[in-house]
CSV table of N, CA, C and O in Angstrom, one decimal:
chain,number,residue,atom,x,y,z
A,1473,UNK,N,0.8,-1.2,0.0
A,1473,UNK,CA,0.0,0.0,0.0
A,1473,UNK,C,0.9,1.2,0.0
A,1473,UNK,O,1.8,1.2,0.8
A,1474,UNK,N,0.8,2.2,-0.6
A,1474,UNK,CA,1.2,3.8,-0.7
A,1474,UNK,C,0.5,4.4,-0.2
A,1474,UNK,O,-0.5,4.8,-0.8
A,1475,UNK,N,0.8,4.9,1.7
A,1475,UNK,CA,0.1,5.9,2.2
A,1475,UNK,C,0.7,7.6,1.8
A,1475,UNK,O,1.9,8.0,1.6
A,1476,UNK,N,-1.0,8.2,1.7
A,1476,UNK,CA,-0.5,9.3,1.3
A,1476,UNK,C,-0.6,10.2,2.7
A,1476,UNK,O,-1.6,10.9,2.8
A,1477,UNK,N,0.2,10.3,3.5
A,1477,UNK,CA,0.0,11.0,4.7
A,1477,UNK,C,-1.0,12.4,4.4
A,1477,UNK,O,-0.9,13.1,3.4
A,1478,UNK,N,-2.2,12.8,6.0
A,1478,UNK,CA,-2.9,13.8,5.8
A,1478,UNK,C,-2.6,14.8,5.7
A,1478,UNK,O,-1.4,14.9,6.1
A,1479,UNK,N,-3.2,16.2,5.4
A,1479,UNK,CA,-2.6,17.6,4.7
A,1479,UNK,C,-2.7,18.2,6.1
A,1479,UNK,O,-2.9,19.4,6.2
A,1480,UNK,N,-2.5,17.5,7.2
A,1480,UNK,CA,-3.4,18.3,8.5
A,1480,UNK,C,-1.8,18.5,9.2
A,1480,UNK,O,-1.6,17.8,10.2
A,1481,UNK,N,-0.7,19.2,8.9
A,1481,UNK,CA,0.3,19.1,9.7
A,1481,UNK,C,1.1,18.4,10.2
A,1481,UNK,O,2.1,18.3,9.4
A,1482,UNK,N,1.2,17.8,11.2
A,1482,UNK,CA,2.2,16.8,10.9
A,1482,UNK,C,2.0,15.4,10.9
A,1482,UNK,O,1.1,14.8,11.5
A,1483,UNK,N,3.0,14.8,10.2
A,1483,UNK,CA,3.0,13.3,9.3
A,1483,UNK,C,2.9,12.5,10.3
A,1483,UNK,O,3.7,12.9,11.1
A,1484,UNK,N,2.2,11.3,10.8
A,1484,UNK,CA,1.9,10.8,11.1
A,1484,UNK,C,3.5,10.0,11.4
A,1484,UNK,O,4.4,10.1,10.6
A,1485,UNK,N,3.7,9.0,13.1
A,1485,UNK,CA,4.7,8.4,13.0
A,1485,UNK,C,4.8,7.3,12.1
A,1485,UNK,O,3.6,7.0,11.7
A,1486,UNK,N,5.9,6.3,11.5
A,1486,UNK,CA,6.2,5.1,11.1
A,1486,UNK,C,5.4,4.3,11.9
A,1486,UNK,O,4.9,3.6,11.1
A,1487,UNK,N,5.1,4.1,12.9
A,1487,UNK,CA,4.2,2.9,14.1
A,1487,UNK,C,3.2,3.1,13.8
A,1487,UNK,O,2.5,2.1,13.4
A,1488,UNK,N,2.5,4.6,13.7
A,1488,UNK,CA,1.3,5.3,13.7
A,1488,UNK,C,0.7,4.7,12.2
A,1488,UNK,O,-0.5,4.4,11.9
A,1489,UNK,N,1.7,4.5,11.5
A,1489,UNK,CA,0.8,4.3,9.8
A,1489,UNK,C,1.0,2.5,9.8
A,1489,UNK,O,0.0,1.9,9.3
A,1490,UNK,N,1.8,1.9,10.3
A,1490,UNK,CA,1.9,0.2,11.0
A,1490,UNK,C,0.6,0.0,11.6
A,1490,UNK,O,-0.2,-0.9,11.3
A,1491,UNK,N,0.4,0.9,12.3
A,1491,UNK,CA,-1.0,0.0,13.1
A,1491,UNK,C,-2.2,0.6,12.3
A,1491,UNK,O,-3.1,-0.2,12.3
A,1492,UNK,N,-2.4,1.6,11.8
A,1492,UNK,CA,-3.3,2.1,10.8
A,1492,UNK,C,-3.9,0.5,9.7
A,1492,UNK,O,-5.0,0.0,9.4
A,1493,UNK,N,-2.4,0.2,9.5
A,1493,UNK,CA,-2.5,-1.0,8.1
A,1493,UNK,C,-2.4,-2.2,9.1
A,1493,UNK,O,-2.2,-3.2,8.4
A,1494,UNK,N,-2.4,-2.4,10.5
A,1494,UNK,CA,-3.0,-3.8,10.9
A,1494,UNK,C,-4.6,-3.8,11.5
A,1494,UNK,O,-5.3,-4.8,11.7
A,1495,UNK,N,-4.8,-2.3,11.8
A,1495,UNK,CA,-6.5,-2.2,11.8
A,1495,UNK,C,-7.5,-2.6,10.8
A,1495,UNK,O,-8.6,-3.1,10.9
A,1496,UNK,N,-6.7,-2.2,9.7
A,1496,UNK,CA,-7.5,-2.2,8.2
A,1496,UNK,C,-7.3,-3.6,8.1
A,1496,UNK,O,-8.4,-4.1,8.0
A,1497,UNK,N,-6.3,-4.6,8.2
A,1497,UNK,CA,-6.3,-5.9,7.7
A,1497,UNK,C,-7.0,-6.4,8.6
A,1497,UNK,O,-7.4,-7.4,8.0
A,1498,UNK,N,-7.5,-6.4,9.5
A,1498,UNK,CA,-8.5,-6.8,10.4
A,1498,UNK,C,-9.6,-7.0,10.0
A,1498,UNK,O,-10.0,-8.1,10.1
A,1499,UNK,N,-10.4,-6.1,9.5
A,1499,UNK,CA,-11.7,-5.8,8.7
A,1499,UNK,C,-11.3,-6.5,7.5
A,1499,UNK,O,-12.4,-6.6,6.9
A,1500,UNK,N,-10.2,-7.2,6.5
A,1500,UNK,CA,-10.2,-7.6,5.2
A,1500,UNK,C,-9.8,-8.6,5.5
A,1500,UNK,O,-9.1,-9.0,6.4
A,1501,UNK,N,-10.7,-9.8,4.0
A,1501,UNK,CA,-10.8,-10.7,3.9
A,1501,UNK,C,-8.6,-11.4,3.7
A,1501,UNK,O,-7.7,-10.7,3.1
A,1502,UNK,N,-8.4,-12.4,4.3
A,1502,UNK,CA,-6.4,-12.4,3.5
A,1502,UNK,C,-6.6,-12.2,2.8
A,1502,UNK,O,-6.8,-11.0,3.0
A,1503,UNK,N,-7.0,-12.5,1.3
A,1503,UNK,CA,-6.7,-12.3,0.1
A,1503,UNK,C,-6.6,-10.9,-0.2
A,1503,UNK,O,-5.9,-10.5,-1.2
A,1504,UNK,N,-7.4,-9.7,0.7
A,1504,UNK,CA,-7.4,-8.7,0.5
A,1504,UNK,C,-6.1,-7.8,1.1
A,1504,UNK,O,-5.9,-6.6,0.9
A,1505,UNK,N,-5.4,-8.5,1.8
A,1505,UNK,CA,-4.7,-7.7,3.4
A,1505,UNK,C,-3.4,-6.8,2.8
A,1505,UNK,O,-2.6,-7.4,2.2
A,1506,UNK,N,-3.3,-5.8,2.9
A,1506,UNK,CA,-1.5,-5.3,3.0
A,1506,UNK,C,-1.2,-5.9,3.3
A,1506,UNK,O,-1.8,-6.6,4.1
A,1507,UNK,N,0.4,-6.4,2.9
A,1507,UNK,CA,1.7,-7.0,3.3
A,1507,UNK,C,2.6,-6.0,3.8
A,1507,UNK,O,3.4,-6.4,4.6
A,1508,UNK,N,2.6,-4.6,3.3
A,1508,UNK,CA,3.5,-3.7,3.5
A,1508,UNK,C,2.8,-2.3,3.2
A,1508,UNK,O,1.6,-2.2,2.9
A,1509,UNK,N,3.7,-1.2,3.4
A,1509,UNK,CA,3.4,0.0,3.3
A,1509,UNK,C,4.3,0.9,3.0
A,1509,UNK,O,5.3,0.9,3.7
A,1510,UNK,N,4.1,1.8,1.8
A,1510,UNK,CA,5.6,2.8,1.5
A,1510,UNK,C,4.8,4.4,2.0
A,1510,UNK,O,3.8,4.5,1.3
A,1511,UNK,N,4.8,5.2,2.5
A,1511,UNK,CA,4.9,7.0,2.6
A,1511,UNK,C,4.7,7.4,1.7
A,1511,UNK,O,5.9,7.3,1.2
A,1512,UNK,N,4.1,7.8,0.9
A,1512,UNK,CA,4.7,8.9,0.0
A,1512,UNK,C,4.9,10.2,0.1
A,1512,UNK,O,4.1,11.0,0.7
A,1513,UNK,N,6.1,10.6,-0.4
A,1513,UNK,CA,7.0,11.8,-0.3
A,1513,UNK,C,6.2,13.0,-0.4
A,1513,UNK,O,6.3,14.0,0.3
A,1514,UNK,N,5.4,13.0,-1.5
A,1514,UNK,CA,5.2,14.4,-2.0
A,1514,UNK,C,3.9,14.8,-1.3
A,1514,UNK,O,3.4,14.0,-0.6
A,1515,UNK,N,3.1,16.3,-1.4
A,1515,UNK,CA,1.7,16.3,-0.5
A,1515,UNK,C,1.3,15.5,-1.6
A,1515,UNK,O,1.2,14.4,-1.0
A,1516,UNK,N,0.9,15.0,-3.1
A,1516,UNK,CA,-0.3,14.6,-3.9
A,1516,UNK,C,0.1,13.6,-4.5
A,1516,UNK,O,1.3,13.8,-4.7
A,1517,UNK,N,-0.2,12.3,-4.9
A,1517,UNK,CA,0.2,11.4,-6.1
A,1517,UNK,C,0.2,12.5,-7.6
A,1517,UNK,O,-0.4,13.6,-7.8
A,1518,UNK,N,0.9,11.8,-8.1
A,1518,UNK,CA,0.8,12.1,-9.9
A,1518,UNK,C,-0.7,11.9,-10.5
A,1518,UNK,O,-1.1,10.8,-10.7
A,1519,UNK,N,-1.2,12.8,-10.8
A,1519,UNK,CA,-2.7,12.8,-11.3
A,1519,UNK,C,-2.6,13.3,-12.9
A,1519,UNK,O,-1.7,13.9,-13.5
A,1520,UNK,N,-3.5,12.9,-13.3
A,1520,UNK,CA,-4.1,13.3,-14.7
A,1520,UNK,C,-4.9,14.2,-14.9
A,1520,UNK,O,-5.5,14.3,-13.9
A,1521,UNK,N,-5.3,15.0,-15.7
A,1521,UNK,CA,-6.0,16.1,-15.7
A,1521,UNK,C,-7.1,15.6,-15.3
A,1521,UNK,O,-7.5,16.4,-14.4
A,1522,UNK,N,-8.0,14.5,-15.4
A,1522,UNK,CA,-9.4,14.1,-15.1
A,1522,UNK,C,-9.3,14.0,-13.3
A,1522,UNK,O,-10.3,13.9,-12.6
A,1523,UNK,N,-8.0,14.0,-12.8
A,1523,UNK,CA,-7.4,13.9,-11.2
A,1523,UNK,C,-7.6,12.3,-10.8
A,1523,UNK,O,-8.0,11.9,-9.7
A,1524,UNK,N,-7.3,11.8,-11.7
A,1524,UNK,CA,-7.4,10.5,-11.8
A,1524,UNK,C,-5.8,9.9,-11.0
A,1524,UNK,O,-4.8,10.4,-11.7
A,1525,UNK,N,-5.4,9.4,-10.3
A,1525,UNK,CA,-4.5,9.2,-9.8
A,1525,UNK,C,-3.2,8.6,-11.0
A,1525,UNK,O,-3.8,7.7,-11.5
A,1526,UNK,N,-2.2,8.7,-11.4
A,1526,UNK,CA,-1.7,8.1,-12.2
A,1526,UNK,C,-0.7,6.7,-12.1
A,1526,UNK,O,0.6,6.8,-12.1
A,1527,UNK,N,-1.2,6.0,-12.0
A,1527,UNK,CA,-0.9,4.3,-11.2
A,1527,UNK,C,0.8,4.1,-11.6
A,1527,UNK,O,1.6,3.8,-10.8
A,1528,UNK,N,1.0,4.3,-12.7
A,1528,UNK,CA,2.5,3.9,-13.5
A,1528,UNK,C,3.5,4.8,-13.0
A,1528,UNK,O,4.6,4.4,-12.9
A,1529,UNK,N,3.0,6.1,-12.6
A,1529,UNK,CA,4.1,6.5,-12.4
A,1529,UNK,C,4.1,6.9,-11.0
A,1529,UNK,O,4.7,8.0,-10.7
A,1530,UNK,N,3.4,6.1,-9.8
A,1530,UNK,CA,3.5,6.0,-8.6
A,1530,UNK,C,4.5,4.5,-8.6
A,1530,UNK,O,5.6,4.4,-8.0
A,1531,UNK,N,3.9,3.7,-9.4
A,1531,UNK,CA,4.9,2.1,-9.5
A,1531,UNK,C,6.3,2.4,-10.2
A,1531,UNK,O,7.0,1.5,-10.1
A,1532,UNK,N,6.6,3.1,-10.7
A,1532,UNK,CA,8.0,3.7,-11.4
A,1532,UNK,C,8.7,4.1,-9.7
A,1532,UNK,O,9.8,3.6,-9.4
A,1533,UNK,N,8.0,4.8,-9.0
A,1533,UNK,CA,8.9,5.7,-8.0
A,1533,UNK,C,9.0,4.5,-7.0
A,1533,UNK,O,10.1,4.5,-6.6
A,1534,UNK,N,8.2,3.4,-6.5
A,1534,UNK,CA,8.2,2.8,-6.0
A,1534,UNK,C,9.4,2.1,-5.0
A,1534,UNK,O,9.5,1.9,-3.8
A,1535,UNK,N,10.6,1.7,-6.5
A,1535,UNK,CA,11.8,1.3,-6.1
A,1535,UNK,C,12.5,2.1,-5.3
A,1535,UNK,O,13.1,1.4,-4.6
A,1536,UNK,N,12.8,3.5,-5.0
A,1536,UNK,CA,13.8,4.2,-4.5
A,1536,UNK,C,12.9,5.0,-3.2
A,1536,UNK,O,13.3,6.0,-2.5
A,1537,UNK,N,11.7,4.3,-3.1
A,1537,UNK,CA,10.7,5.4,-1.9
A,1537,UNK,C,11.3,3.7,-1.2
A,1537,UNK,O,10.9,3.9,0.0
A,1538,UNK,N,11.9,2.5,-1.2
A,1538,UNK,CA,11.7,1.6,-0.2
A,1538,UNK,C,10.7,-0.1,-0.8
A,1538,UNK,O,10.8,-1.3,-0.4
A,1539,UNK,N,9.9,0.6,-1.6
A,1539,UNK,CA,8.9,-0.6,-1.9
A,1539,UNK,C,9.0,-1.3,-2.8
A,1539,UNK,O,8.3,-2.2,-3.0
């Protein structure tokens, strides 16, 4: 999963986004569950004009954010 930390000041700890994604896996079926979780750096994902998130070039950056 690529959390996008909130716009609300400050970034949430490493633990703090860990237990965030073992709450969520709780409620999801395994097949559904995170295995892992990378930050992302910037305030926004790469979007498209339609503000469509842009998937390829979040998975391009992927390798050097850790994931």
């Amino acid at each position: 999963a690529v959390i996008l930390p909130s716009k609300e000041g400050t970034a949430p700890s490493e633990s703090a986004l860990a237990a965030a994604v073992q709450r969520a896996n709780r409620r999801l079926a395994p097949h559904q569950r995170m295995t892992g979780h990378v930050r992302w750096p910037d305030a926004d994902f790469p979007r498209t004009t339609s503000m469509k998130v842009q998937r390829r070039l979040v998975l391009q950056r992927l390798p050097e954010l850790g994931g």
